[in-house]
Amino acid sequence: MTYADEDGSSGSGDDAIMLDGHKRHAGVPSGSGGSRKRGRKAAGSAIVDAMLEIAAASKMRANAIMKSEDRFSISKCIKLLDETQDDPISMEDIDLELDEMELVAAAAGHYYYSCLTKQPSRCLSPRRCEFVSEVLNGHDDYCREMLRMDKHVFHKLCDILRQRAMLRDTAGVMIEEQLAIFLNIVGHNERNRVIQERFQHSGETISRHFNNVLKAIKSLSREVLKPPELTTPPEILNSARFYPYFKDCIGIIDGISIPAHVPAKDQSRFRNKKGILSQNVLAACTFDLQFIFIYPGWEGSVTDSHMLRAVLHNPDQNFPQIPEGKYYLVDSGYLNTGGFIAPFEGVRYQQYEFKGANQLPRNSKELFNHRHCFLRNAILRSFNLLKARFPILKLAPQYSFQIQRDIVIAGCVLHNFIRREERNDWLFDSFGAASVDELSDPDELPDVQFLSSMQEQFSYSLRDSIAAAMWDDFLNKWNEW
């Protein structure tokens, strides 16, 4: 993965010192071919001498780097070598071919790397660790703002990544700093150049650790995105408005549209009904605002019902099996079928429609829709919370589409991890009880090929029975509205 603004060659401009350790001579005239044409053994000896000489210079440079906090760029050395491939370069009257010079440069780079990895210090430079230390030792609110989570949650995640060898400390960047780099990018949608300045690392280092952390967090998805409990959720069990009517409901399913950056040849497929380039994401979550399942990467023109059908018909997607008698709540973009209960069509549904003089429901269908909407509100809050914590999901980042897709998965993994490790997380507290009004899209029609007639009859019968029982109790228990 590369950033759009990444500078491939970082480091100071005096990297050419690596080449200046040897004196350049004017070269021998072409007529004296005897001195220019040495045997392989003589050339090999010259290369060994050059390697030793440059290694010594590299060692001195390594010491200088540790003091001046500069960085070495082997790519810059190779670039200079490429530029001189047509020039006569002599070293003690022996010309070196380009591939031989590359060997010398690679040897010097290897020596430099070996020199640094032998250092016992866990932090190469106090300046480079200064930002992370400032965040972790500073005020709790500052840590939450910069890392998008509490300190103890951050340390717990670092411990998991370290103990399971999903990430490793490098000579110059500890796991804590690697994770902080990733969280600063996704938590603030910062560009590579900004992160370079903040963490004092090259663009290549930032990009490499971003990819490593993204891969590590994504690998936790199977562990963190777990199937729902089969027991009645506490949010339903402890409410007379929902229990026992929705006692068999185990979660909510819906789609979310996230801005996407795609090549011109694919833009027609990724343009949604509003004309915005986006990727559609199918998600399932619990009433505790934790994600159960996430499937990003769909074209913006694909409907929610089409995504759900494709997932259910593809066992490789590992959608959690729906136990007999259990079901998810879905919106009007889906049809009723076994395992999925949608609201009544053509009936008031959104919460704002039950305000003012029309506050009370007029029949069982309106009452069912009102409470169905209230419960389904959990997945809308989850989506809003996810975007608030990781604003990179609000815009189309300039990464490859695969990276954009993986960022969605990683965001959901971190979302669940934070929820489990810190029940009083400040963002969950602010979004947990908030109501979200969302207009149904009249153009979003259910896919009629999604279900069989038998499944449809059973689902409609179940929904009617729930609505009837709810309405009967409502007429006799006004205080339960």
Coordinates of C-alpha atoms in Angstrom, one line a residue:
M1 CA 0.0 0.0 0.0
T2 CA 1.2 3.4 -0.9
Y3 CA -0.1 6.8 0.1
A4 CA -0.9 9.3 -2.6
D5 CA 1.4 11.8 -1.1
E6 CA 4.2 9.5 0.0
D7 CA 7.8 10.5 -0.7
G8 CA 9.6 7.4 -1.6
S9 CA 13.1 8.7 -0.8
S10 CA 13.3 10.1 2.6
G11 CA 16.3 11.1 4.7
S12 CA 18.8 13.8 4.5
G13 CA 20.3 15.0 1.3
D14 CA 23.8 14.1 2.3
D15 CA 23.2 10.4 1.7
A16 CA 25.7 10.7 -1.1
I17 CA 28.4 10.4 1.6
M18 CA 28.0 6.7 1.0
L19 CA 29.5 7.2 -2.5
D20 CA 32.0 9.9 -1.5
G21 CA 34.0 7.6 0.8
H22 CA 36.1 6.7 -2.3
K23 CA 38.0 9.1 -4.5
R24 CA 36.8 9.4 -8.0
H25 CA 39.6 9.4 -10.6
A26 CA 39.5 10.7 -14.1
G27 CA 39.7 7.2 -15.4
V28 CA 42.3 5.6 -17.7
P29 CA 42.3 6.5 -21.4
S30 CA 40.7 3.9 -23.6
G31 CA 44.0 3.1 -25.2
S32 CA 45.4 1.6 -22.0
G33 CA 43.1 -1.4 -22.1
G34 CA 45.4 -3.5 -20.0
S35 CA 44.9 -1.6 -16.8
R36 CA 41.1 -1.4 -17.3
K37 CA 40.6 -5.1 -18.0
R38 CA 41.5 -7.0 -14.9
G39 CA 40.6 -10.5 -14.1
R40 CA 37.6 -11.6 -12.0
K41 CA 39.8 -12.2 -9.0
A42 CA 41.2 -8.7 -9.1
A43 CA 37.8 -7.2 -9.5
G44 CA 36.4 -9.3 -6.7
S45 CA 39.3 -8.2 -4.4
A46 CA 38.5 -4.6 -5.2
I47 CA 34.8 -5.1 -4.4
V48 CA 35.7 -6.6 -1.1
D49 CA 38.0 -3.7 -0.3
A50 CA 35.3 -1.3 -1.3
M51 CA 32.7 -3.1 0.9
L52 CA 35.0 -2.9 3.9
E53 CA 35.7 0.8 3.3
I54 CA 32.0 1.7 2.8
A55 CA 31.0 -0.5 5.8
A56 CA 33.4 1.6 7.9
A57 CA 31.9 4.8 6.6
S58 CA 28.4 3.3 7.2
K59 CA 29.3 2.6 10.8
M60 CA 30.4 6.2 11.3
R61 CA 27.2 7.3 9.7
A62 CA 25.2 5.0 11.9
N63 CA 26.8 6.6 15.0
A64 CA 26.1 10.1 13.6
I65 CA 22.5 9.1 12.8
M66 CA 21.9 8.0 16.4
K67 CA 23.0 11.5 17.5
S68 CA 21.5 13.7 14.8
E69 CA 18.3 11.6 14.5
D70 CA 18.8 11.5 10.7
R71 CA 17.7 8.6 8.6
F72 CA 19.5 6.4 6.1
S73 CA 18.0 5.7 2.6
I74 CA 19.5 2.9 0.7
S75 CA 17.0 3.7 -2.2
K76 CA 18.7 7.1 -2.5
C77 CA 22.1 5.4 -2.8
I78 CA 20.8 3.1 -5.5
K79 CA 19.3 6.0 -7.3
L80 CA 22.7 7.8 -7.4
L81 CA 24.3 4.6 -8.6
D82 CA 21.8 4.3 -11.4
E83 CA 22.5 7.9 -12.4
T84 CA 26.2 7.2 -12.7
Q85 CA 25.9 3.9 -14.6
D86 CA 27.1 5.6 -17.9
D87 CA 29.9 7.5 -16.3
P88 CA 33.5 6.1 -16.0
I89 CA 33.9 5.3 -12.3
S90 CA 37.3 4.0 -11.2
M91 CA 38.3 2.9 -7.8
E92 CA 42.1 2.5 -7.6
D93 CA 42.1 2.2 -11.4
I94 CA 39.5 -0.5 -11.4
D95 CA 36.0 0.1 -12.9
L96 CA 33.0 -1.3 -11.2
E97 CA 30.0 -2.4 -13.2
L98 CA 26.5 -1.2 -12.0
D99 CA 25.5 -4.5 -10.5
E100 CA 28.7 -4.6 -8.5
M101 CA 28.1 -1.1 -7.2
E102 CA 24.6 -2.2 -6.2
L103 CA 26.1 -5.1 -4.3
V104 CA 28.4 -2.6 -2.4
A105 CA 25.4 -0.4 -1.6
A106 CA 23.3 -3.4 -0.4
A107 CA 26.2 -4.6 1.8
A108 CA 26.6 -1.1 3.4
G109 CA 22.8 -1.0 4.0
H110 CA 22.9 -4.4 5.6
Y111 CA 25.8 -3.4 7.8
Y112 CA 23.9 -0.3 8.8
Y113 CA 20.8 -2.3 9.7
S114 CA 22.7 -4.8 11.7
C115 CA 24.4 -2.1 13.6
L116 CA 21.1 -0.6 14.6
T117 CA 19.4 -3.9 15.5
K118 CA 22.2 -4.6 18.0
Q119 CA 21.3 -1.6 20.1
P120 CA 19.7 -2.7 23.4
S121 CA 17.6 0.5 23.6
R122 CA 13.8 -0.1 23.1
C123 CA 13.5 3.4 21.6
L124 CA 16.0 4.6 19.0
S125 CA 15.6 8.3 19.7
P126 CA 13.8 10.1 22.5
R127 CA 12.5 12.5 19.9
R128 CA 10.9 9.8 17.9
C129 CA 9.1 8.4 21.0
E130 CA 8.2 11.8 22.3
F131 CA 4.7 12.0 20.8
V132 CA 3.7 8.5 22.0
S133 CA 5.1 9.2 25.4
E134 CA 3.3 12.5 25.6
V135 CA 0.0 10.9 24.7
L136 CA 0.3 7.9 27.0
N137 CA 1.6 10.0 29.9
G138 CA -0.7 12.9 29.3
H139 CA -4.3 13.6 30.2
D140 CA -6.9 10.9 29.6
D141 CA -8.9 13.1 27.3
Y142 CA -5.9 13.8 25.2
C143 CA -5.2 10.0 24.8
R144 CA -8.8 9.4 23.8
E145 CA -8.7 12.2 21.3
M146 CA -5.4 11.0 19.6
L147 CA -5.8 7.2 19.9
R148 CA -9.6 7.0 19.9
M149 CA -9.6 4.8 23.0
D150 CA -8.7 4.8 26.7
K151 CA -5.1 4.1 27.8
H152 CA -5.8 0.7 29.3
V153 CA -7.6 -0.5 26.2
F154 CA -4.7 0.7 24.1
H155 CA -2.1 -1.2 26.3
K156 CA -4.3 -4.3 26.3
L157 CA -4.4 -4.3 22.5
C158 CA -0.7 -3.8 22.3
D159 CA -0.1 -6.8 24.7
I160 CA -2.3 -9.0 22.5
L161 CA -0.5 -8.1 19.3
R162 CA 2.9 -8.6 21.0
Q163 CA 2.1 -11.9 22.8
R164 CA 0.6 -13.5 19.7
A165 CA 3.5 -12.3 17.5
M166 CA 1.0 -10.5 15.2
L167 CA 3.4 -7.5 15.4
R168 CA 6.9 -7.2 16.5
D169 CA 9.1 -4.4 17.9
T170 CA 11.6 -3.1 15.4
A171 CA 14.9 -1.3 16.1
G172 CA 13.3 2.1 15.7
V173 CA 9.5 1.6 16.2
M174 CA 7.9 -0.2 19.1
I175 CA 4.5 -1.9 18.8
E176 CA 2.9 1.0 20.8
E177 CA 4.2 3.5 18.2
Q178 CA 3.1 1.3 15.3
L179 CA -0.4 1.1 16.6
A180 CA -0.5 4.8 17.4
I181 CA 0.5 5.5 13.8
F182 CA -2.4 3.4 12.6
L183 CA -4.9 5.0 15.0
N184 CA -3.8 8.5 14.1
I185 CA -4.4 7.8 10.4
V186 CA -7.8 6.1 10.7
G187 CA -8.9 8.2 13.7
H188 CA -8.2 11.6 12.1
N189 CA -7.9 10.8 8.4
E190 CA -4.4 12.2 8.4
R191 CA -2.2 12.1 5.4
N192 CA 1.2 10.4 5.3
R193 CA 3.2 13.7 5.4
V194 CA 1.4 14.8 8.6
I195 CA 2.1 11.5 10.3
Q196 CA 5.8 11.7 9.2
E197 CA 6.2 15.0 11.0
R198 CA 4.3 13.9 14.0
F199 CA 6.2 10.6 14.5
Q200 CA 9.5 11.6 12.9
H201 CA 9.7 8.7 10.5
S202 CA 10.0 8.4 6.8
G203 CA 7.0 7.9 4.5
E204 CA 8.0 4.4 3.8
T205 CA 8.2 3.5 7.5
I206 CA 4.7 5.0 8.1
S207 CA 3.2 3.2 5.2
R208 CA 4.9 -0.1 6.1
H209 CA 3.7 -0.1 9.7
F210 CA 0.2 1.1 8.7
N211 CA -0.1 -2.0 6.5
N212 CA 1.3 -4.3 9.2
V213 CA -1.1 -3.1 11.8
L214 CA -4.1 -3.2 9.5
K215 CA -3.3 -6.8 8.6
A216 CA -2.9 -7.7 12.3
I217 CA -6.1 -6.1 13.4
K218 CA -8.0 -7.6 10.5
S219 CA -6.8 -11.1 11.6
L220 CA -8.6 -10.6 14.9
S221 CA -12.0 -10.3 13.1
R222 CA -13.0 -14.0 13.6
E223 CA -12.3 -13.8 17.3
V224 CA -13.8 -10.4 17.9
L225 CA -16.8 -10.5 15.5
K226 CA -18.7 -13.3 17.3
P227 CA -22.1 -14.8 16.6
P228 CA -24.8 -13.5 18.9
E229 CA -26.0 -15.2 22.1
L230 CA -29.0 -17.4 21.6
T231 CA -30.6 -16.1 24.9
T232 CA -32.9 -13.1 24.9
P233 CA -30.8 -9.9 24.8
P234 CA -31.0 -7.9 28.1
E235 CA -32.2 -4.9 26.1
I236 CA -35.3 -6.8 25.3
L237 CA -35.7 -8.9 28.4
N238 CA -35.6 -5.9 30.7
S239 CA -38.2 -3.9 28.8
A240 CA -41.9 -4.5 29.0
R241 CA -42.3 -2.7 25.7
F242 CA -40.3 -5.5 23.9
Y243 CA -40.6 -8.6 26.0
P244 CA -42.0 -11.1 25.4
Y245 CA -42.9 -9.9 21.9
F246 CA -39.3 -9.8 20.5
K247 CA -37.8 -12.5 22.8
D248 CA -36.5 -14.5 19.8
C249 CA -34.8 -11.6 18.1
I250 CA -31.0 -11.9 18.2
G251 CA -29.8 -8.8 16.3
I252 CA -30.3 -6.3 13.5
I253 CA -29.1 -6.4 9.8
D254 CA -28.7 -3.3 7.6
G255 CA -26.4 -1.8 5.0
I256 CA -24.2 1.3 5.2
S257 CA -22.8 3.4 2.4
I258 CA -19.2 4.5 2.8
P259 CA -17.4 6.9 0.3
A260 CA -14.9 5.1 -1.9
H261 CA -12.0 6.0 -4.1
V262 CA -12.0 3.8 -7.2
P263 CA -10.5 3.9 -10.7
A264 CA -12.3 5.6 -13.5
K265 CA -13.2 2.4 -15.2
D266 CA -15.1 1.2 -12.1
Q267 CA -16.9 4.4 -11.2
S268 CA -20.2 3.6 -12.9
R269 CA -20.6 0.5 -10.7
F270 CA -19.7 2.2 -7.5
R271 CA -21.9 5.3 -8.0
N272 CA -25.0 5.1 -5.8
K273 CA -28.4 6.6 -6.3
K274 CA -27.2 10.0 -5.0
G275 CA -24.4 10.0 -7.6
I276 CA -21.7 9.5 -4.9
L277 CA -18.9 7.0 -5.4
S278 CA -19.3 4.5 -2.5
Q279 CA -18.8 1.0 -1.3
N280 CA -21.8 -0.7 0.3
V281 CA -21.3 -2.6 3.5
L282 CA -23.6 -5.3 4.8
A283 CA -23.5 -5.5 8.6
A284 CA -25.2 -7.3 11.5
C285 CA -25.0 -6.1 15.1
T286 CA -26.4 -6.9 18.5
F287 CA -28.6 -4.5 20.7
D288 CA -25.4 -4.0 22.7
L289 CA -24.0 -2.1 19.6
Q290 CA -21.4 -4.8 18.8
F291 CA -20.9 -6.0 15.3
I292 CA -21.7 -9.7 14.6
F293 CA -20.9 -9.8 10.9
I294 CA -19.4 -7.3 8.4
Y295 CA -19.1 -7.7 4.6
P296 CA -17.6 -4.5 2.9
G297 CA -16.6 -3.9 -0.7
W298 CA -19.9 -4.0 -2.5
E299 CA -20.5 -1.6 -5.4
G300 CA -22.5 1.4 -4.4
S301 CA -25.2 0.5 -6.9
V302 CA -26.0 -2.8 -5.2
T303 CA -29.1 -3.0 -3.0
D304 CA -29.1 -4.3 0.5
S305 CA -31.4 -7.2 -0.3
H306 CA -29.0 -8.3 -3.0
M307 CA -26.0 -8.3 -0.6
L308 CA -27.9 -10.3 1.9
R309 CA -29.0 -12.9 -0.6
A310 CA -25.4 -13.2 -1.9
V311 CA -24.1 -13.7 1.6
L312 CA -26.7 -16.3 2.6
H313 CA -26.1 -18.3 -0.6
N314 CA -22.3 -18.3 -0.2
P315 CA -21.1 -20.5 2.7
D316 CA -17.6 -19.1 2.4
Q317 CA -18.8 -15.8 3.8
N318 CA -19.3 -17.4 7.2
F319 CA -22.5 -15.7 8.0
P320 CA -23.6 -17.0 11.5
Q321 CA -26.3 -19.7 11.3
I322 CA -29.7 -18.5 12.4
P323 CA -31.1 -21.0 14.9
E324 CA -34.6 -22.3 14.4
G325 CA -37.2 -19.9 15.7
K326 CA -34.7 -17.0 16.0
Y327 CA -34.6 -14.0 13.7
Y328 CA -33.0 -10.6 12.8
L329 CA -34.8 -7.3 12.4
V330 CA -34.4 -5.7 9.0
D331 CA -35.7 -2.6 7.4
S332 CA -38.2 -2.1 4.5
G333 CA -35.4 -2.8 2.0
Y334 CA -35.8 -6.5 2.8
L335 CA -38.6 -8.9 2.7
N336 CA -40.0 -11.1 5.4
T337 CA -38.6 -14.6 5.3
G338 CA -37.4 -17.2 7.7
G339 CA -34.9 -15.5 10.1
F340 CA -35.7 -11.9 9.1
I341 CA -38.6 -9.7 10.2
A342 CA -39.3 -6.5 8.4
P343 CA -41.8 -3.7 9.3
F344 CA -45.3 -3.5 7.8
E345 CA -45.2 -1.6 4.4
G346 CA -47.3 1.5 3.9
V347 CA -47.6 2.1 7.6
R348 CA -46.0 4.8 9.8
Y349 CA -42.5 3.7 10.8
Q350 CA -40.0 6.4 11.6
Q351 CA -40.0 7.8 15.1
Y352 CA -40.6 11.4 14.0
E353 CA -43.9 10.3 12.5
F354 CA -45.2 9.5 16.0
K355 CA -44.8 13.0 17.4
G356 CA -47.3 15.7 18.1
A357 CA -51.0 15.1 17.6
N358 CA -50.3 11.7 15.9
Q359 CA -48.2 10.4 18.8
L360 CA -50.3 7.4 19.7
P361 CA -50.6 4.4 17.3
R362 CA -53.9 3.8 15.7
N363 CA -53.6 0.0 15.1
S364 CA -51.5 -3.0 15.7
K365 CA -49.3 -2.5 12.6
E366 CA -48.4 1.1 13.6
L367 CA -47.5 -0.1 17.2
F368 CA -45.4 -2.9 15.8
N369 CA -43.6 -0.6 13.4
H370 CA -42.9 1.9 16.1
R371 CA -41.2 -0.6 18.4
H372 CA -39.5 -2.3 15.5
C373 CA -38.0 1.0 14.5
F374 CA -36.9 1.7 18.1
L375 CA -35.0 -1.6 18.3
R376 CA -33.5 -1.4 14.8
N377 CA -32.1 2.0 15.8
A378 CA -29.3 0.1 17.5
I379 CA -27.5 -0.6 14.2
L380 CA -27.9 3.0 13.1
R381 CA -26.2 4.1 16.3
S382 CA -23.5 1.6 15.7
F383 CA -22.8 3.0 12.3
N384 CA -22.7 6.6 13.5
L385 CA -20.4 5.6 16.4
L386 CA -18.1 3.8 14.0
K387 CA -17.8 6.8 11.8
A388 CA -17.4 9.2 14.7
R389 CA -14.5 7.2 16.1
F390 CA -12.8 6.6 12.7
P391 CA -13.5 9.7 10.5
I392 CA -11.6 8.1 7.7
L393 CA -14.8 6.3 6.9
K394 CA -16.6 9.6 6.2
L395 CA -14.3 10.3 3.2
A396 CA -12.8 8.4 0.4
P397 CA -9.2 7.8 1.3
Q398 CA -6.6 7.7 -1.5
Y399 CA -5.7 4.0 -1.0
S400 CA -6.2 0.9 -3.1
F401 CA -9.8 -0.4 -2.9
Q402 CA -8.6 -3.5 -1.0
I403 CA -7.1 -1.3 1.7
Q404 CA -10.3 0.8 1.9
R405 CA -12.2 -2.5 2.4
D406 CA -9.9 -3.7 5.1
I407 CA -10.1 -0.4 7.0
V408 CA -13.8 -1.0 7.4
I409 CA -13.2 -4.5 8.9
A410 CA -10.4 -3.2 11.1
G411 CA -12.7 -0.4 12.3
C412 CA -15.4 -2.8 13.3
V413 CA -12.9 -5.1 15.1
L414 CA -11.6 -2.1 17.1
H415 CA -15.2 -1.0 17.8
N416 CA -16.0 -4.4 19.4
F417 CA -12.7 -4.6 21.2
I418 CA -13.3 -1.2 22.9
R419 CA -16.8 -2.1 23.8
R420 CA -15.7 -5.3 25.6
E421 CA -12.8 -3.8 27.4
E422 CA -14.4 -0.5 28.4
R423 CA -18.1 -0.5 29.0
N424 CA -18.0 3.2 30.0
D425 CA -16.2 4.3 26.8
W426 CA -17.0 8.0 26.2
L427 CA -18.2 7.5 22.7
F428 CA -20.4 4.6 23.5
D429 CA -21.9 6.6 26.3
S430 CA -22.7 9.5 24.0
F431 CA -24.2 7.3 21.3
G432 CA -25.7 4.5 23.3
A433 CA -29.0 6.0 24.1
A434 CA -29.2 8.5 21.3
S435 CA -32.1 8.2 18.9
V436 CA -31.4 8.2 15.1
D437 CA -34.0 9.1 12.6
E438 CA -33.4 7.7 9.1
L439 CA -35.8 8.1 6.2
S440 CA -36.5 4.9 4.3
D441 CA -35.4 5.0 0.7
P442 CA -38.6 4.6 -1.4
D443 CA -36.5 3.3 -4.3
E444 CA -35.0 0.6 -2.2
L445 CA -37.3 -2.3 -3.0
P446 CA -37.0 -5.8 -1.7
D447 CA -35.7 -8.5 -4.0
V448 CA -38.7 -10.7 -4.7
Q449 CA -36.5 -13.7 -5.6
F450 CA -35.1 -13.7 -2.1
L451 CA -37.5 -16.1 -0.4
S452 CA -39.8 -19.0 -1.0
S453 CA -43.6 -18.8 -0.5
M454 CA -43.4 -21.1 2.5
Q455 CA -40.8 -18.9 4.3
E456 CA -42.9 -15.8 3.4
Q457 CA -46.1 -17.3 4.9
F458 CA -44.3 -18.3 8.1
S459 CA -42.7 -14.9 8.5
Y460 CA -45.9 -13.0 7.9
S461 CA -47.7 -15.2 10.3
L462 CA -45.1 -14.6 13.0
R463 CA -45.1 -10.9 12.5
D464 CA -48.9 -10.7 12.6
S465 CA -49.0 -12.7 15.9
I466 CA -46.4 -10.4 17.5
A467 CA -48.3 -7.3 16.5
A468 CA -51.7 -8.7 17.7
A469 CA -50.3 -9.7 21.1
M470 CA -48.6 -6.3 21.4
W471 CA -51.7 -4.4 20.5
D472 CA -53.9 -6.3 22.9
D473 CA -51.5 -5.5 25.8
F474 CA -51.3 -1.9 24.7
L475 CA -55.1 -1.4 24.9
N476 CA -55.0 -2.7 28.5
K477 CA -51.7 -1.2 29.7
W478 CA -51.5 2.4 28.5
N479 CA -48.5 3.0 30.7
E480 CA -46.4 0.7 28.6
W481 CA -46.5 2.9 25.5

